[in-house]
Short mmCIF file of C-alpha atoms in Angstrom, two decimals:
data_model
loop_
_atom_site.label_atom_id
_atom_site.label_comp_id
_atom_site.label_asym_id
_atom_site.label_seq_id
_atom_site.Cartn_x
_atom_site.Cartn_y
_atom_site.Cartn_z
CA UNK A 4 93.16 166.54 140.06
CA UNK A 5 93.51 167.81 143.63
CA UNK A 6 93.35 165.98 146.86
CA UNK A 7 91.30 166.31 149.69
CA UNK A 8 93.39 165.21 152.82
CA UNK A 9 94.01 161.81 153.65
CA UNK A 10 91.93 161.92 157.27
CA UNK A 11 88.28 163.15 155.09
CA UNK A 12 88.84 159.88 152.65
CA UNK A 13 87.22 156.51 153.38
CA UNK A 14 89.50 153.27 153.86
CA UNK A 15 88.29 151.51 150.84
CA UNK A 16 88.58 147.52 150.77
CA UNK A 17 88.84 145.53 147.93
CA UNK A 18 86.58 142.47 147.85
CA UNK A 19 82.39 141.96 149.79
CA UNK A 20 83.25 138.46 151.12
CA UNK A 21 83.92 137.43 154.74
CA UNK A 22 87.45 139.43 154.97
CA UNK A 23 86.46 141.92 153.23
CA UNK A 24 83.08 142.53 154.93
CA UNK A 25 84.53 141.77 158.31
CA UNK A 26 87.89 143.99 157.69
CA UNK A 27 84.12 147.48 157.18
CA UNK A 28 82.20 145.90 160.69
CA UNK A 29 86.11 146.59 161.63
CA UNK A 30 86.25 150.58 160.36
CA UNK A 31 82.89 150.98 161.41
CA UNK A 32 82.68 149.77 164.67
CA UNK A 33 85.82 152.72 165.63
CA UNK A 34 84.11 155.02 163.45
CA UNK A 35 85.80 154.19 160.15
CA UNK A 36 84.58 155.68 157.29
CA UNK A 37 85.74 152.90 154.60
CA UNK A 38 84.11 151.44 150.97
CA UNK A 39 84.26 148.40 149.89
CA UNK A 40 84.46 147.40 146.30
CA UNK A 41 83.58 144.58 145.02
CA UNK A 42 83.55 142.95 141.42
CA UNK A 43 80.23 140.67 141.69
CA UNK A 44 76.87 142.36 141.41
CA UNK A 45 76.75 140.56 145.70
CA UNK A 46 77.80 139.46 148.59
CA UNK A 47 80.13 136.61 148.36
CA UNK A 48 79.88 136.53 144.87
CA UNK A 49 83.23 134.37 145.18
CA UNK A 50 81.91 131.83 147.62
CA UNK A 51 78.27 131.31 145.59
CA UNK A 52 80.87 130.12 142.68
CA UNK A 53 81.50 126.85 145.45
CA UNK A 54 77.98 126.77 147.07
CA UNK A 55 77.71 124.05 147.10
CA UNK A 56 79.96 122.99 148.90
CA UNK A 57 79.01 122.13 153.03
CA UNK A 58 82.75 124.19 154.98
CA UNK A 59 84.23 121.82 157.51
CA UNK A 60 83.28 124.60 160.08
CA UNK A 61 80.42 125.47 162.45
CA UNK A 62 77.93 128.54 161.74
CA UNK A 63 79.86 129.65 165.84
CA UNK A 64 83.53 129.34 163.98
CA UNK A 65 83.20 131.62 160.79
CA UNK A 66 81.09 134.46 162.01
CA UNK A 67 82.87 138.13 162.48
CA UNK A 68 82.42 139.02 166.35
CA UNK A 69 82.39 143.36 165.11
CA UNK A 70 80.74 142.13 162.68
CA UNK A 71 77.53 139.87 164.50
CA UNK A 72 77.74 143.47 167.02
CA UNK A 73 76.61 144.96 163.60
CA UNK A 74 73.80 142.54 162.74
CA UNK A 75 72.43 142.47 166.53
CA UNK A 76 69.93 145.27 166.00
CA UNK A 77 67.95 144.67 161.96
CA UNK A 78 67.22 141.17 164.55
CA UNK A 79 69.60 139.21 163.16
CA UNK A 80 69.21 135.83 163.76
CA UNK A 81 72.49 133.56 163.50
CA UNK A 82 71.55 130.06 162.66
CA UNK A 83 72.57 127.42 165.09
CA UNK A 84 76.01 127.75 165.76
CA UNK A 85 77.20 123.88 165.88
CA UNK A 86 75.76 123.36 162.36
CA UNK A 87 77.89 123.38 159.27
CA UNK A 88 76.65 125.89 156.43
CA UNK A 89 76.49 125.39 152.08
CA UNK A 90 78.86 128.27 150.78
CA UNK A 91 75.19 129.14 149.94
CA UNK A 92 74.48 129.50 153.65
CA UNK A 93 76.93 131.52 153.81
CA UNK A 94 76.62 133.74 151.51
CA UNK A 95 72.46 134.04 152.01
CA UNK A 96 72.22 133.76 155.64
CA UNK A 97 75.38 136.00 156.41
CA UNK A 98 77.80 138.01 154.14
CA UNK A 99 75.14 138.91 152.06
CA UNK A 100 73.27 140.87 155.51
CA UNK A 101 76.53 142.30 156.80
CA UNK A 102 76.55 143.52 153.00
CA UNK A 103 73.08 144.79 153.33
CA UNK A 104 74.06 146.42 156.91
CA UNK A 105 76.97 147.87 155.49
CA UNK A 106 74.47 149.98 152.94
CA UNK A 107 76.35 152.72 150.72
CA UNK A 108 79.22 151.77 151.66
CA UNK A 109 79.36 148.15 150.08
CA UNK A 110 79.24 149.10 145.94
CA UNK A 111 79.54 145.92 143.38
CA UNK A 112 80.21 145.67 140.07
CA UNK A 113 82.95 147.45 140.57
CA UNK A 114 86.27 146.01 139.63
CA UNK A 115 89.51 147.35 140.15
CA UNK A 116 92.06 147.74 138.19
CA UNK A 117 94.90 149.59 139.46
CA UNK A 118 95.43 151.45 142.15
CA UNK A 119 98.82 153.60 143.28
CA UNK A 120 99.14 157.40 144.94
CA UNK A 121 97.59 160.13 144.16
CA UNK A 122 100.38 162.07 141.96
CA UNK A 123 103.37 159.77 142.22
CA UNK A 124 103.61 156.70 140.16
CA UNK A 125 105.60 153.38 142.44
CA UNK A 126 109.42 155.00 141.14
CA UNK A 127 108.68 158.72 143.02
CA UNK A 128 109.91 159.32 146.35
CA UNK A 129 109.07 162.69 147.08
CA UNK A 130 106.51 163.41 150.36
CA UNK A 131 104.81 159.74 148.73
CA UNK A 132 103.37 159.34 152.34
CA UNK A 133 101.88 161.73 152.31
CA UNK A 134 99.93 161.34 149.31
CA UNK A 135 95.76 159.43 148.83
CA UNK A 136 95.13 156.36 147.18
CA UNK A 137 94.01 156.17 143.98
CA UNK A 138 91.93 152.99 143.29
CA UNK A 139 90.32 153.02 139.61
CA UNK A 140 87.45 150.63 138.70
CA UNK A 141 85.53 149.07 135.86
CA UNK A 142 81.54 149.39 136.50
CA UNK A 143 79.10 146.87 135.20
CA UNK A 144 78.69 148.83 131.94
CA UNK A 145 82.23 149.14 131.61
CA UNK A 146 82.87 152.45 132.48
CA UNK A 147 86.25 153.73 134.42
CA UNK A 148 85.06 155.95 137.68
CA UNK A 149 88.12 156.36 140.57
CA UNK A 150 88.38 157.07 144.22
CA UNK A 151 90.55 158.19 146.96
CA UNK A 152 91.50 156.53 150.18
CA UNK A 153 92.87 157.10 153.22
CA UNK A 154 94.50 153.79 152.91
CA UNK A 155 94.08 150.21 150.94
CA UNK A 156 92.62 146.84 152.06
CA UNK A 157 92.56 143.90 149.87
CA UNK A 158 90.45 141.38 150.39
CA UNK A 159 90.03 140.21 147.30
CA UNK A 160 91.34 136.37 147.75
CA UNK A 161 92.41 134.23 145.12
CA UNK A 162 89.48 132.24 143.18
CA UNK A 163 89.92 134.46 139.64
CA UNK A 164 93.33 132.51 140.00
CA UNK A 165 93.84 129.09 140.35
CA UNK A 166 96.64 127.22 140.23
CA UNK A 167 97.46 125.35 136.61
CA UNK A 168 97.35 121.42 135.98
CA UNK A 169 101.34 122.09 134.96
CA UNK A 170 103.45 120.02 137.62
CA UNK A 171 105.53 123.36 136.86
CA UNK A 172 103.58 126.55 137.76
CA UNK A 173 102.69 126.88 134.26
CA UNK A 174 100.11 125.78 132.59
CA UNK A 175 100.57 122.34 131.22
CA UNK A 176 100.86 122.70 127.51
CA UNK A 177 97.17 121.95 126.10
CA UNK A 178 95.92 122.60 128.41
CA UNK A 179 94.33 126.16 127.64
CA UNK A 180 92.94 123.99 124.02
CA UNK A 181 91.30 122.16 126.86
CA UNK A 182 89.76 124.65 128.95
CA UNK A 183 86.43 122.93 127.81
CA UNK A 184 87.01 119.62 129.72
CA UNK A 185 88.67 121.56 131.94
CA UNK A 186 87.44 122.04 135.29
CA UNK A 187 88.96 124.37 138.53
CA UNK A 188 86.21 123.82 140.97
CA UNK A 189 84.75 121.02 142.94
CA UNK A 190 81.53 119.73 140.35
CA UNK A 191 77.56 120.63 141.98
CA UNK A 192 76.56 117.11 141.15
CA UNK A 193 72.89 117.98 141.96
CA UNK A 194 73.49 120.68 139.36
CA UNK A 195 70.82 118.49 136.21
CA UNK A 196 73.87 119.71 133.17
CA UNK A 197 77.13 118.96 135.81
CA UNK A 198 75.55 116.00 136.76
CA UNK A 199 75.11 115.15 133.02
CA UNK A 200 78.99 115.88 131.86
CA UNK A 201 80.54 113.33 135.00
CA UNK A 202 78.46 111.09 134.84
CA UNK A 203 79.56 107.52 133.31
CA UNK A 204 82.65 109.22 132.35
CA UNK A 205 86.43 108.92 132.86
CA UNK A 206 87.88 112.33 135.68
CA UNK A 207 91.20 112.90 135.91
CA UNK A 208 90.93 115.39 139.68
CA UNK A 209 94.90 116.80 140.26
CA UNK A 210 95.54 117.35 143.55
CA UNK A 211 95.92 116.84 147.62
CA UNK A 212 93.51 118.89 149.56
CA UNK A 213 90.11 118.98 150.79
CA UNK A 214 88.89 120.18 147.29
CA UNK A 215 90.02 117.44 145.43
CA UNK A 216 89.02 114.92 148.66
CA UNK A 217 85.75 116.92 147.68
CA UNK A 218 85.49 115.84 144.93
CA UNK A 219 86.55 112.27 144.58
CA UNK A 220 84.24 111.23 147.03
CA UNK A 221 81.45 113.42 145.03
CA UNK A 222 82.41 111.06 141.78
CA UNK A 223 82.25 107.80 143.71
CA UNK A 224 78.79 108.91 144.92
CA UNK A 225 77.62 109.27 141.41
CA UNK A 226 78.91 105.96 140.54
CA UNK A 227 76.79 104.08 143.04
CA UNK A 228 73.65 105.94 141.84
CA UNK A 229 71.17 104.59 138.82
CA UNK A 230 72.32 106.90 136.81
CA UNK A 231 76.49 107.46 137.39
CA UNK A 232 76.87 103.50 136.42
CA UNK A 233 80.14 103.57 135.00
CA UNK A 234 82.00 106.72 136.24
CA UNK A 235 86.04 106.82 137.39
CA UNK A 236 87.85 108.99 138.34
CA UNK A 237 91.48 108.74 138.51
CA UNK A 238 92.96 110.31 141.07
CA UNK A 239 96.75 112.12 140.14
CA UNK A 240 99.40 113.54 143.05
CA UNK A 241 102.65 114.90 142.28
CA UNK A 242 103.42 113.00 145.46
CA UNK A 243 103.94 109.87 146.42
CA UNK A 244 100.82 108.17 149.09
CA UNK A 245 101.54 108.13 152.89
CA UNK A 246 100.48 108.25 156.35
CA UNK A 247 99.45 111.09 155.95
CA UNK A 248 97.61 111.13 152.31
CA UNK A 249 94.73 110.85 153.56
CA UNK A 250 94.77 113.64 156.27
CA UNK A 251 93.50 113.03 160.03
CA UNK A 252 90.40 110.72 159.52
CA UNK A 253 88.42 109.84 163.38
CA UNK A 254 91.60 111.64 164.93
CA UNK A 255 91.05 115.38 162.93
CA UNK A 256 89.64 118.65 165.32
CA UNK A 257 87.52 119.25 162.75
CA UNK A 258 84.90 115.85 162.56
CA UNK A 259 83.92 117.15 158.71
CA UNK A 260 86.98 117.46 157.77
CA UNK A 261 88.58 113.85 158.87
CA UNK A 262 85.93 112.93 157.38
CA UNK A 263 86.75 114.05 153.89
CA UNK A 264 89.66 112.31 153.50
CA UNK A 265 88.34 109.41 154.96
CA UNK A 266 85.51 109.46 152.10
CA UNK A 267 87.93 109.92 150.02
CA UNK A 268 90.07 106.98 150.57
CA UNK A 269 86.82 105.08 150.62
CA UNK A 270 86.60 105.61 147.00
CA UNK A 271 89.83 104.35 146.09
CA UNK A 272 89.26 101.49 148.94
CA UNK A 273 85.83 100.81 146.86
CA UNK A 274 87.58 100.60 143.48
CA UNK A 275 85.62 103.88 142.47
CA UNK A 276 88.87 106.10 141.47
CA UNK A 277 92.64 104.40 141.42
CA UNK A 278 95.66 107.24 142.12
CA UNK A 279 99.08 107.88 139.99
CA UNK A 280 101.60 109.65 142.51
CA UNK A 281 104.21 110.99 141.57
CA UNK A 282 103.17 112.27 138.38
CA UNK A 283 103.49 116.36 137.31
CA UNK A 284 101.27 116.77 134.21
CA UNK A 285 103.37 118.16 131.50
CA UNK A 286 101.11 117.83 128.42
CA UNK A 287 97.59 117.28 127.47
CA UNK A 288 96.49 115.85 124.17
CA UNK A 289 93.63 114.99 122.84
CA UNK A 290 93.24 111.21 120.89
CA UNK A 291 91.28 110.90 118.07
CA UNK A 292 87.91 110.83 120.30
CA UNK A 293 87.92 114.02 121.43
CA UNK A 294 89.83 112.75 124.98
CA UNK A 295 91.79 113.87 127.16
CA UNK A 296 94.99 112.26 127.55
CA UNK A 297 97.68 113.86 130.95
CA UNK A 298 101.22 113.36 129.50
CA UNK A 299 103.80 113.26 132.18
CA UNK A 300 106.88 115.28 133.04
CA UNK A 301 108.89 112.01 132.97
CA UNK A 302 107.53 110.85 129.44
CA UNK A 303 104.11 108.99 131.37
CA UNK A 304 100.74 108.58 129.37
CA UNK A 305 97.79 108.21 131.54
CA UNK A 306 94.96 106.21 130.01
CA UNK A 307 92.09 109.01 128.36
CA UNK A 308 89.38 110.25 130.14
CA UNK A 309 87.07 112.86 129.36
CA UNK A 310 87.09 115.00 131.38
CA UNK A 311 90.15 116.58 134.25
CA UNK A 312 89.69 118.03 137.59
CA UNK A 313 92.33 120.90 138.68
CA UNK A 314 92.07 121.88 142.41
CA UNK A 315 95.66 122.48 143.18
CA UNK A 316 95.20 125.79 144.80
CA UNK A 317 95.35 129.15 143.90
CA UNK A 318 97.68 131.93 143.07
CA UNK A 319 96.90 136.13 144.35
CA UNK A 320 96.53 138.46 141.29
CA UNK A 321 98.75 141.07 142.35
CA UNK A 322 98.97 142.79 138.18
CA UNK A 323 96.50 146.11 140.23
CA UNK A 324 99.13 146.51 142.24
CA UNK A 325 101.94 147.02 140.44
CA UNK A 326 102.49 151.04 140.95
CA UNK A 327 102.84 150.10 144.97
CA UNK A 328 104.98 149.45 147.12
CA UNK A 329 104.54 145.93 147.52
CA UNK A 330 107.24 143.33 150.38
CA UNK A 331 106.13 139.73 149.69
CA UNK A 332 108.80 136.79 149.27
CA UNK A 333 109.95 135.96 146.52
CA UNK A 334 109.12 132.27 146.50
CA UNK A 335 105.03 132.59 148.55
CA UNK A 336 103.85 135.89 147.15
CA UNK A 337 103.09 136.16 150.14
CA UNK A 338 104.01 139.64 152.79
CA UNK A 339 108.22 139.60 153.96
CA UNK A 340 107.73 139.32 157.33
CA UNK A 341 105.11 136.67 157.72
CA UNK A 342 105.46 134.36 154.96
CA UNK A 343 108.67 132.51 156.99
CA UNK A 344 105.18 132.23 159.47
CA UNK A 345 103.56 130.21 156.89
CA UNK A 346 106.01 128.84 154.96
CA UNK A 347 104.85 125.13 153.73
CA UNK A 348 108.70 124.07 153.84
CA UNK A 349 108.50 124.83 157.46
CA UNK A 350 105.34 124.77 159.10
CA UNK A 351 102.52 122.50 159.73
CA UNK A 352 99.75 123.33 160.72
CA UNK A 353 100.72 123.92 164.55
CA UNK A 354 103.54 125.88 164.01
CA UNK A 355 102.23 129.08 162.34
CA UNK A 356 102.84 131.91 165.46
CA UNK A 357 100.89 134.24 165.55
CA UNK A 358 100.33 137.59 163.68
CA UNK A 359 98.59 141.16 162.61
CA UNK A 360 98.80 144.38 161.39
CA UNK A 361 103.08 144.40 161.63
CA UNK A 362 103.15 141.11 159.82
CA UNK A 363 100.62 141.98 157.44
CA UNK A 364 102.49 145.67 155.98
CA UNK A 365 104.21 146.90 153.19
CA UNK A 366 107.01 149.54 152.11
CA UNK A 367 103.82 151.49 150.79
CA UNK A 368 102.69 152.78 154.10
CA UNK A 369 98.85 152.49 154.83
CA UNK A 370 98.35 148.85 152.27
CA UNK A 371 97.45 144.83 153.65
CA UNK A 372 96.68 142.13 152.01
CA UNK A 373 94.33 140.10 154.53
CA UNK A 374 92.11 137.11 154.06
CA UNK A 375 93.77 134.30 151.60
CA UNK A 376 95.40 136.51 149.34
CA UNK A 377 97.88 138.01 152.44
CA UNK A 378 98.98 133.95 152.49
CA UNK A 379 100.55 133.50 148.68
CA UNK A 380 100.76 130.71 147.16
CA UNK A 381 100.60 129.18 151.50
CA UNK A 382 97.26 126.51 151.39
CA UNK A 383 97.08 127.13 155.51
CA UNK A 384 94.34 129.60 155.38
CA UNK A 385 91.90 130.24 158.26
CA UNK A 386 88.91 132.16 158.00
CA UNK A 387 89.05 132.99 161.03
CA UNK A 388 92.51 134.53 160.54
CA UNK A 389 91.41 136.88 158.61
CA UNK A 390 88.85 138.46 161.22
CA UNK A 391 91.71 139.02 163.53
CA UNK A 392 93.56 140.69 160.65
CA UNK A 393 91.10 142.71 159.91
CA UNK A 394 90.37 143.54 164.02
CA UNK A 395 93.84 144.77 163.63
CA UNK A 396 94.53 146.16 161.12
CA UNK A 397 91.33 148.79 162.21
CA UNK A 398 92.55 148.84 165.22
CA UNK A 399 95.64 150.11 164.25
CA UNK A 400 94.09 152.50 161.17
CA UNK A 401 92.01 154.24 164.99
CA UNK A 402 96.02 154.63 166.39
CA UNK A 403 94.48 151.90 169.31
CA UNK A 404 98.62 150.64 169.00
CA UNK A 405 97.97 147.90 172.00
CA UNK A 406 94.79 146.67 171.08
CA UNK A 407 96.23 146.13 167.31
CA UNK A 408 99.42 144.61 168.05
CA UNK A 409 97.69 142.10 170.66
CA UNK A 410 97.46 139.51 168.94
CA UNK A 411 96.88 136.14 169.73
CA UNK A 412 96.89 133.08 167.69
CA UNK A 413 97.18 129.50 168.12
CA UNK A 414 97.22 126.61 165.89
CA UNK A 415 96.85 122.85 167.73
CA UNK A 416 98.35 120.53 165.46
CA UNK A 417 95.27 118.28 164.19
CA UNK A 418 96.62 115.93 161.79
CA UNK A 419 95.79 117.42 157.78
CA UNK A 420 99.13 118.04 156.63
CA UNK A 421 100.47 118.33 153.34
CA UNK A 422 100.45 119.71 149.88
CA UNK A 423 104.41 121.10 148.79
CA UNK A 424 107.21 121.17 150.38
CA UNK A 425 108.47 118.18 152.04
CA UNK A 426 106.12 116.04 150.95
CA UNK A 427 107.29 115.56 147.52
CA UNK A 428 109.19 112.99 149.42
CA UNK A 429 107.02 111.54 152.16
CA UNK A 430 109.56 110.21 154.10
CA UNK A 431 111.05 112.85 154.31
CA UNK A 432 108.11 114.71 155.23
CA UNK A 433 107.37 112.25 157.95
CA UNK A 434 110.22 112.68 159.14
CA UNK A 435 111.18 115.84 159.69
CA UNK A 436 107.54 117.45 160.50
CA UNK A 437 107.18 119.58 157.50
CA UNK A 438 104.64 119.95 154.97
CA UNK A 439 101.91 122.03 154.97
CA UNK A 440 97.58 122.34 155.95
CA UNK A 441 96.44 121.19 152.53
CA UNK A 442 93.13 122.13 154.62
CA UNK A 443 91.80 124.63 157.48
CA UNK A 444 93.15 124.03 160.96
CA UNK A 445 91.40 124.87 164.53
CA UNK A 446 92.39 128.73 165.73
CA UNK A 447 91.58 130.78 168.85
CA UNK A 448 91.56 134.03 169.62
CA UNK A 449 92.25 136.14 172.70
CA UNK A 450 93.31 134.10 175.84
CA UNK A 451 91.13 131.37 177.31
CA UNK A 452 89.19 131.45 173.80
CA UNK A 453 86.97 128.81 172.49
CA UNK A 454 88.86 126.70 170.02
CA UNK A 455 87.48 127.93 166.48
CA UNK A 456 88.12 126.88 163.37
CA UNK A 457 88.75 128.07 159.78
CA UNK A 458 85.90 128.87 157.43
CA UNK A 459 86.76 126.24 154.09
#
């Protein structure tokens, strides 16, 4: 295969979600050709899988500035800035129109299966950086295709690889066999079939972040309804109960997010959910009636439940990048230079330092992981963080190094922390301020910019 000069090739962006489409918008603004490869059949396909969940950030905080400029000539009207979109709204009213404006720059049903340098596997040094990237993907019909690229921006996210129920990071024994009774997303209880699955039944909810709060609140509402009598949740936390367990409440700078924690607390206080603390799932068994019994690493056996909802976070899929030379932190699976800035063992919501193309670079030149994927397993990511990341990268690829380095990102404390690291020992966490944000916090970009917030 004779490769053309890299300058004649597009920048390939993986994923037509918020960060990926924003990357294409910034590249377009810079006069750089891009090609977005999206595994789904529509823009924001991952967002659509949680379309029933309302964001706790307002419209004014989840629209990328370059994308808005691109949309403006089409007559697109930005929804009221102070209103809260659902995932469905975000996808239908913003992401899909943006993808439509990008037109042929977005290719659907294109699942990336591998990326390498043309004629160079990962062990070959000779003339490596001068070779274009070759991106392999499959179409909806299973046909194999490839495209060459001058640079690669991976914005594929982490939605497709949720973390398991097992406390060791591996699936619990029996977890795969019980897949018919386990969900890894907040249920849409307005869907009659989904509602029937949980109504009047006992459900275990594993997790301690905003998604777990949402699930508990939804199940409590179901229990209060006429068709939900008998609905009950068992809330399973790997750590203990502390002052931060339910988030910042009324002190949260994002009121809608604070309300989630208060709703979860109300579910427990109202008797619609019971909390089991210090429980790390080791095994999931079936009893004689087919119900699920969770067994902890310490040997504790919980009462049988009908369903399990696992909301323990996400992790990046790195398999299709195996031929590239990535520099990733051994724990977080985030870029090496970025990892210390977002390490949940060391940083809380307000101590994540500004970062851009420098922190997102790898030993393999012109490869960037952005958006949720850039944070690896760290749970502190913000939608607007992704927008700023791709702005910096697009500037760098355009040769505007001053703009690329001009990254300012401030995360004020919000009181919403928890989830990992020192929070396995709540008393230590409260003394040291360790831990991580379980949900997005407030973000400001640029000198004197108004406070913005993340989008999930």
